PDB file of N, CA and C in Angstrom:
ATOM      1  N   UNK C   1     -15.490  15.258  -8.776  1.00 72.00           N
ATOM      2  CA  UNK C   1     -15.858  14.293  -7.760  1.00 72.00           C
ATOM      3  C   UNK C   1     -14.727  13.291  -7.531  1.00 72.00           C
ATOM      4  N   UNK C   2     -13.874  12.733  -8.767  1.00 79.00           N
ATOM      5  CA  UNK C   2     -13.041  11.871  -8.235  1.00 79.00           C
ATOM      6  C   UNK C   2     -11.718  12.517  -7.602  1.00 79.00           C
ATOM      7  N   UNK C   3     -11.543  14.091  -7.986  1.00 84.00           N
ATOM      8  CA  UNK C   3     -10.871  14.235  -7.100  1.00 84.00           C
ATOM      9  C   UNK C   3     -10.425  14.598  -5.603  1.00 84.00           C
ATOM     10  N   UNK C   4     -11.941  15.076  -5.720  1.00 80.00           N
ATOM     11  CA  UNK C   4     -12.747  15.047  -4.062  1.00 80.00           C
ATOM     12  C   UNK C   4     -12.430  13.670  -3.203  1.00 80.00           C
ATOM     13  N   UNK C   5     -12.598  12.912  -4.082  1.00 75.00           N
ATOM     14  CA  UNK C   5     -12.474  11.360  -3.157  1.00 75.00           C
ATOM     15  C   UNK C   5     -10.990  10.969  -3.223  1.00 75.00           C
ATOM     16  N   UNK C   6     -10.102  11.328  -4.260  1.00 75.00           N
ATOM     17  CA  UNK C   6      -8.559  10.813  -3.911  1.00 75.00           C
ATOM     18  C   UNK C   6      -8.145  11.678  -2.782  1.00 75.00           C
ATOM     19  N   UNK C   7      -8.504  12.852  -2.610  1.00 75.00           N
ATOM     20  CA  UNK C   7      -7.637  14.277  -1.565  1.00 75.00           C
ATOM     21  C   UNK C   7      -8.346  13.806  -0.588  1.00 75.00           C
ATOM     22  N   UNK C   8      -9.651  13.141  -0.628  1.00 73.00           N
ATOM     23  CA  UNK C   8      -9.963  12.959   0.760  1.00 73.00           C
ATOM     24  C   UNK C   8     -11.561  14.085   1.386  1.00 73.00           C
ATOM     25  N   UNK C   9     -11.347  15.054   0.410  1.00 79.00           N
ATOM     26  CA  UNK C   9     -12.230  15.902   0.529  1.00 79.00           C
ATOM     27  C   UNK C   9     -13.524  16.254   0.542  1.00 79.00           C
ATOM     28  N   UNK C  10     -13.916  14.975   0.442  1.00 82.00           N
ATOM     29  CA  UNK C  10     -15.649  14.339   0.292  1.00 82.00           C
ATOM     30  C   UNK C  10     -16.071  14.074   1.633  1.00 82.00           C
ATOM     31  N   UNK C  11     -15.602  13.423   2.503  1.00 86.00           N
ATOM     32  CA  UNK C  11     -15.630  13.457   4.055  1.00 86.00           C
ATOM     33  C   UNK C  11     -15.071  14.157   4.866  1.00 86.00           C
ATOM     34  N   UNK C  12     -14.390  15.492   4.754  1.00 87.00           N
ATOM     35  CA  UNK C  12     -13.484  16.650   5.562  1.00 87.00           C
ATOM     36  C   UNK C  12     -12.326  15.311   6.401  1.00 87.00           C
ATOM     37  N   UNK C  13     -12.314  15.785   7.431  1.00 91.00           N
ATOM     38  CA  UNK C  13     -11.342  15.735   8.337  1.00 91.00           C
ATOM     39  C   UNK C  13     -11.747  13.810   8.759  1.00 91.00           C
ATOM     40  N   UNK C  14     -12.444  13.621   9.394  1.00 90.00           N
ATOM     41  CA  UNK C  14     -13.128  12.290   9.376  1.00 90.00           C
ATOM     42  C   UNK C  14     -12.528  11.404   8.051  1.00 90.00           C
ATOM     43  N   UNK C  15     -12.907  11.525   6.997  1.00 85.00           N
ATOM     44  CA  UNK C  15     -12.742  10.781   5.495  1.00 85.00           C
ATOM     45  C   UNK C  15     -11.332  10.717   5.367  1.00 85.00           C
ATOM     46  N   UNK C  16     -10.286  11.641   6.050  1.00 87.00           N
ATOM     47  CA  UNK C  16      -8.573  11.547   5.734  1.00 87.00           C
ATOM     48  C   UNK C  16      -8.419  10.478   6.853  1.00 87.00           C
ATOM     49  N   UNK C  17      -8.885  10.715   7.976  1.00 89.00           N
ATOM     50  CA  UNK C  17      -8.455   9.408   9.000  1.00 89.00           C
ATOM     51  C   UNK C  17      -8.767   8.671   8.619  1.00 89.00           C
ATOM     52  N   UNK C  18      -9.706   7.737   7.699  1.00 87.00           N
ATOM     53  CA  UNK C  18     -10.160   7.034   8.081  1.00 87.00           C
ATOM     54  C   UNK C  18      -9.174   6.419   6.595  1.00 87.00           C
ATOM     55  N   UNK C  19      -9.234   7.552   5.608  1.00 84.00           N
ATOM     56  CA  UNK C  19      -8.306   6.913   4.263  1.00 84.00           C
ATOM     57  C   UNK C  19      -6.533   6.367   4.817  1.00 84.00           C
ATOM     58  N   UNK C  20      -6.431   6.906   5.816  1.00 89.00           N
ATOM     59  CA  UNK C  20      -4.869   7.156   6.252  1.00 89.00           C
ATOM     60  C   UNK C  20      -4.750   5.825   6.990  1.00 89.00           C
ATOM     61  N   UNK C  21      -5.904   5.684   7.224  1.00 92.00           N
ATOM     62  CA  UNK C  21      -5.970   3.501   8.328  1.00 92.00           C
ATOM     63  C   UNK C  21      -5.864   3.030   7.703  1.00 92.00           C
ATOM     64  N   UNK C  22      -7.164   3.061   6.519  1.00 89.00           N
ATOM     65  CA  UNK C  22      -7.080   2.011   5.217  1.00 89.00           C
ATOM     66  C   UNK C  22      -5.770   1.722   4.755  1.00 89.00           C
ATOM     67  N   UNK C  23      -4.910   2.876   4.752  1.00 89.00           N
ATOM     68  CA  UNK C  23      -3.461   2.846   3.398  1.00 89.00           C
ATOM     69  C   UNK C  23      -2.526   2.103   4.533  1.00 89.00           C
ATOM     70  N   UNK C  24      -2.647   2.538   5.524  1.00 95.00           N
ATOM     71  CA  UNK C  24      -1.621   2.003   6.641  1.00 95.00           C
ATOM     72  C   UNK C  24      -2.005  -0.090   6.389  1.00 95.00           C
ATOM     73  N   UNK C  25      -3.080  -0.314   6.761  1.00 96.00           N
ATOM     74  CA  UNK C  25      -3.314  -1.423   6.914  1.00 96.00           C
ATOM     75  C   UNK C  25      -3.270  -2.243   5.948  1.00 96.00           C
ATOM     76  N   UNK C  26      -3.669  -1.866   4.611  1.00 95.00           N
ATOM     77  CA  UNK C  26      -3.146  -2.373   2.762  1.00 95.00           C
ATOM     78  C   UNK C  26      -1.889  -1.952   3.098  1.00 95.00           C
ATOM     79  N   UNK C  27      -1.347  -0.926   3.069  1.00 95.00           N
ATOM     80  CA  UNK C  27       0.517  -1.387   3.262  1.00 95.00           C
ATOM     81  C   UNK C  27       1.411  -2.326   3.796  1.00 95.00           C
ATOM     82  N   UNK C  28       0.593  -2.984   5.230  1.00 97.00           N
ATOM     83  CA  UNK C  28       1.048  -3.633   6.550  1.00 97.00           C
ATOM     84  C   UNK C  28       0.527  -4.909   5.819  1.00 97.00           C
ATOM     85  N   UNK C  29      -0.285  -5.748   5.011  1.00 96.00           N
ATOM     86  CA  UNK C  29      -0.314  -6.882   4.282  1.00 96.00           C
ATOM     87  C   UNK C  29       1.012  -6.864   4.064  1.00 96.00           C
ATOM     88  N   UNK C  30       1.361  -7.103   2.761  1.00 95.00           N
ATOM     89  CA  UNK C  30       2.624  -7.380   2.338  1.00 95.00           C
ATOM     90  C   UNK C  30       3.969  -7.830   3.392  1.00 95.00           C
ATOM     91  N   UNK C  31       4.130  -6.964   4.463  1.00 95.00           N
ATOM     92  CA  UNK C  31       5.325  -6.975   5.403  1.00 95.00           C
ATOM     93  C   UNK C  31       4.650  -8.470   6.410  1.00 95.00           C
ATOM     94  N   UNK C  32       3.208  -8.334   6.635  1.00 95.00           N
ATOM     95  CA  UNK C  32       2.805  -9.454   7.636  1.00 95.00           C
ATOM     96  C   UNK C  32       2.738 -10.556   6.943  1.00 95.00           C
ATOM     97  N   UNK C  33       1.658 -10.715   6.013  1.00 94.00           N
ATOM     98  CA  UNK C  33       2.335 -11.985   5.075  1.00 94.00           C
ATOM     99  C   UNK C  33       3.847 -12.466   5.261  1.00 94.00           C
ATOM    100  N   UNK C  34       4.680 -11.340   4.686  1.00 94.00           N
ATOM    101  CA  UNK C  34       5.891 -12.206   4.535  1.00 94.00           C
ATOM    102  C   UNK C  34       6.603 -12.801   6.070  1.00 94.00           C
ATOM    103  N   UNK C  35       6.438 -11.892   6.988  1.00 93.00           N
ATOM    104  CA  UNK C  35       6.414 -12.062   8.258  1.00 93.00           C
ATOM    105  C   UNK C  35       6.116 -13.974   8.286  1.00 93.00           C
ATOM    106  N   UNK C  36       4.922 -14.241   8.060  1.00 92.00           N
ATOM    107  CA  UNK C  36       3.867 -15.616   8.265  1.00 92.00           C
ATOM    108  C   UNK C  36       4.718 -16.464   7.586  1.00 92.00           C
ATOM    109  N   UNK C  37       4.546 -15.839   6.259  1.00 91.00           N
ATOM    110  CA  UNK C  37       5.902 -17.275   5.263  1.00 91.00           C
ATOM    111  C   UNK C  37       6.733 -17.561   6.030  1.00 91.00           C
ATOM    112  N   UNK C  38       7.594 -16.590   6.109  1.00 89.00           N
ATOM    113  CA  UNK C  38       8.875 -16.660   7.007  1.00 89.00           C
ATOM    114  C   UNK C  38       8.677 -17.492   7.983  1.00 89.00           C
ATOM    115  N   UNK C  39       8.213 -17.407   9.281  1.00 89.00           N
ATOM    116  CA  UNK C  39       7.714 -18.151  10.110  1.00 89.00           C
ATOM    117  C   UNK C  39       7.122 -19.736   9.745  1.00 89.00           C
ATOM    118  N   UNK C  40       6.235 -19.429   8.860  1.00 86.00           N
ATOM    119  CA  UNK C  40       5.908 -21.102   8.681  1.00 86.00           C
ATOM    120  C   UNK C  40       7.308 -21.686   8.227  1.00 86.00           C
ATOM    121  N   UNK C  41       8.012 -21.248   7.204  1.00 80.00           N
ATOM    122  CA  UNK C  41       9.153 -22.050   6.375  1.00 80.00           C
ATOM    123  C   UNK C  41      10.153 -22.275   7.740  1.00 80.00           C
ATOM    124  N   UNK C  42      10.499 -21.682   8.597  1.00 78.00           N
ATOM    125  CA  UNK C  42      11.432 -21.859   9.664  1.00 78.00           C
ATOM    126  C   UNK C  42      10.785 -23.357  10.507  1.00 78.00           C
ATOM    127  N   UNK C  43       9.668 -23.133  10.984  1.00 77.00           N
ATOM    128  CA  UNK C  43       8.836 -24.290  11.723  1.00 77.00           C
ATOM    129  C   UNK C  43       8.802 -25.315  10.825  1.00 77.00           C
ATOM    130  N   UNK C  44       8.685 -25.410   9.227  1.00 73.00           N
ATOM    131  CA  UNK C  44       8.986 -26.589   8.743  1.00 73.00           C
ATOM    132  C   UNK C  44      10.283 -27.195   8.280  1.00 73.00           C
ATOM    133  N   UNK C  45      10.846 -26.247   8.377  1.00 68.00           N
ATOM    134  CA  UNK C  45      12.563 -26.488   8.343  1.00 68.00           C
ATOM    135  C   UNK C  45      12.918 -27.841   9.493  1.00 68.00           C
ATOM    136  N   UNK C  46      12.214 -26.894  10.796  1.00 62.00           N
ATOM    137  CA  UNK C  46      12.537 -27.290  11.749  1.00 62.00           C
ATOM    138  C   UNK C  46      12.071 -28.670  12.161  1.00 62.00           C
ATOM    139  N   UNK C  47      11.027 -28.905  11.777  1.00 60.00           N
ATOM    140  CA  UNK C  47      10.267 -30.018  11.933  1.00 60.00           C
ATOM    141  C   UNK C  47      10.741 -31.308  10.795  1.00 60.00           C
ATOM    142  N   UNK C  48      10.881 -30.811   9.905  1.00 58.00           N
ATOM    143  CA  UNK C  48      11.598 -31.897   9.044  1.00 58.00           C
ATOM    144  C   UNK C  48      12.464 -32.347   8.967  1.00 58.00           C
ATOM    145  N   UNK C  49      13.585 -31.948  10.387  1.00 55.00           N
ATOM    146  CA  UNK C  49      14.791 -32.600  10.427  1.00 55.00           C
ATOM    147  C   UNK C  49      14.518 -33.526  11.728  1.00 55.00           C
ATOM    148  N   UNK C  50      13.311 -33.408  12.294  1.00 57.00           N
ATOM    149  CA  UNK C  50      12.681 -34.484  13.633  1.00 57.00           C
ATOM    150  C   UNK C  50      11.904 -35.168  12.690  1.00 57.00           C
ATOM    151  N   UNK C  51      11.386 -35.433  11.517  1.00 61.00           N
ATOM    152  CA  UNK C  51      10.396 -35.884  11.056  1.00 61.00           C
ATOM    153  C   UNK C  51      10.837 -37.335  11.029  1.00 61.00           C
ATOM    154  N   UNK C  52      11.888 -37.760  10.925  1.00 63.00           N
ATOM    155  CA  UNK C  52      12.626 -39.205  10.285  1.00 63.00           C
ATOM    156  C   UNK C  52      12.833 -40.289  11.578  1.00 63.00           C
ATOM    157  N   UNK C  53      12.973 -39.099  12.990  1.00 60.00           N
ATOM    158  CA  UNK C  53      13.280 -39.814  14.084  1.00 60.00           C
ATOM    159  C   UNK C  53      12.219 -40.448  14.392  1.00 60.00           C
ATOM    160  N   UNK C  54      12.604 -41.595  15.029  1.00 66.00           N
ATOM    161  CA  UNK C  54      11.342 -42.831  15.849  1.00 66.00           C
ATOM    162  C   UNK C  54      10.711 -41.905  17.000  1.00 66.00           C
ATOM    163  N   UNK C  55       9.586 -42.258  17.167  1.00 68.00           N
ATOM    164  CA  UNK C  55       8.435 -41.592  17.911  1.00 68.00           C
ATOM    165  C   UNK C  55       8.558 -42.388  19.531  1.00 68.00           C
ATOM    166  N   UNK C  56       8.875 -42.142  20.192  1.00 70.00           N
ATOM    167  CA  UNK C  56       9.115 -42.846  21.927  1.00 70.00           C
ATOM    168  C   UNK C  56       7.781 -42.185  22.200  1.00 70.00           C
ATOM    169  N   UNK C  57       6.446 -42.868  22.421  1.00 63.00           N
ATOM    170  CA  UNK C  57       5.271 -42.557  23.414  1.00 63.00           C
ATOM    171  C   UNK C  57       5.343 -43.718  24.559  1.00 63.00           C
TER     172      UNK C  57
END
């Protein structure tokens, strides 16, 4: 049985698509996260060198 469920073979053809999204989308964490860090740390980079200047409203 558990190896029915690692090959995929417990749900035929259906159960591999649907394992093959799952792995895609747990893979694609890691790269988007760092993606987000990245992005936030740039915007606060950026912002903390305006942070000191006087505010003109």
């Amino acid at each position: 049985m558990n190896y029915d469920i690692h090959v995929g073979a417990i749900l035929g053809l259906p159960g591999k698509v649907m394992a093959f999204f799952a792995s895609l989308i747990a893979a694609s964490l890691p790269i988007t996260g760092f993606i987000i860090w990245w992005g936030k740390k740039k915007k606060n980079k950026n912002h903390s060198a305006t942070k000191n200047l006087p505010q003109y409203h």
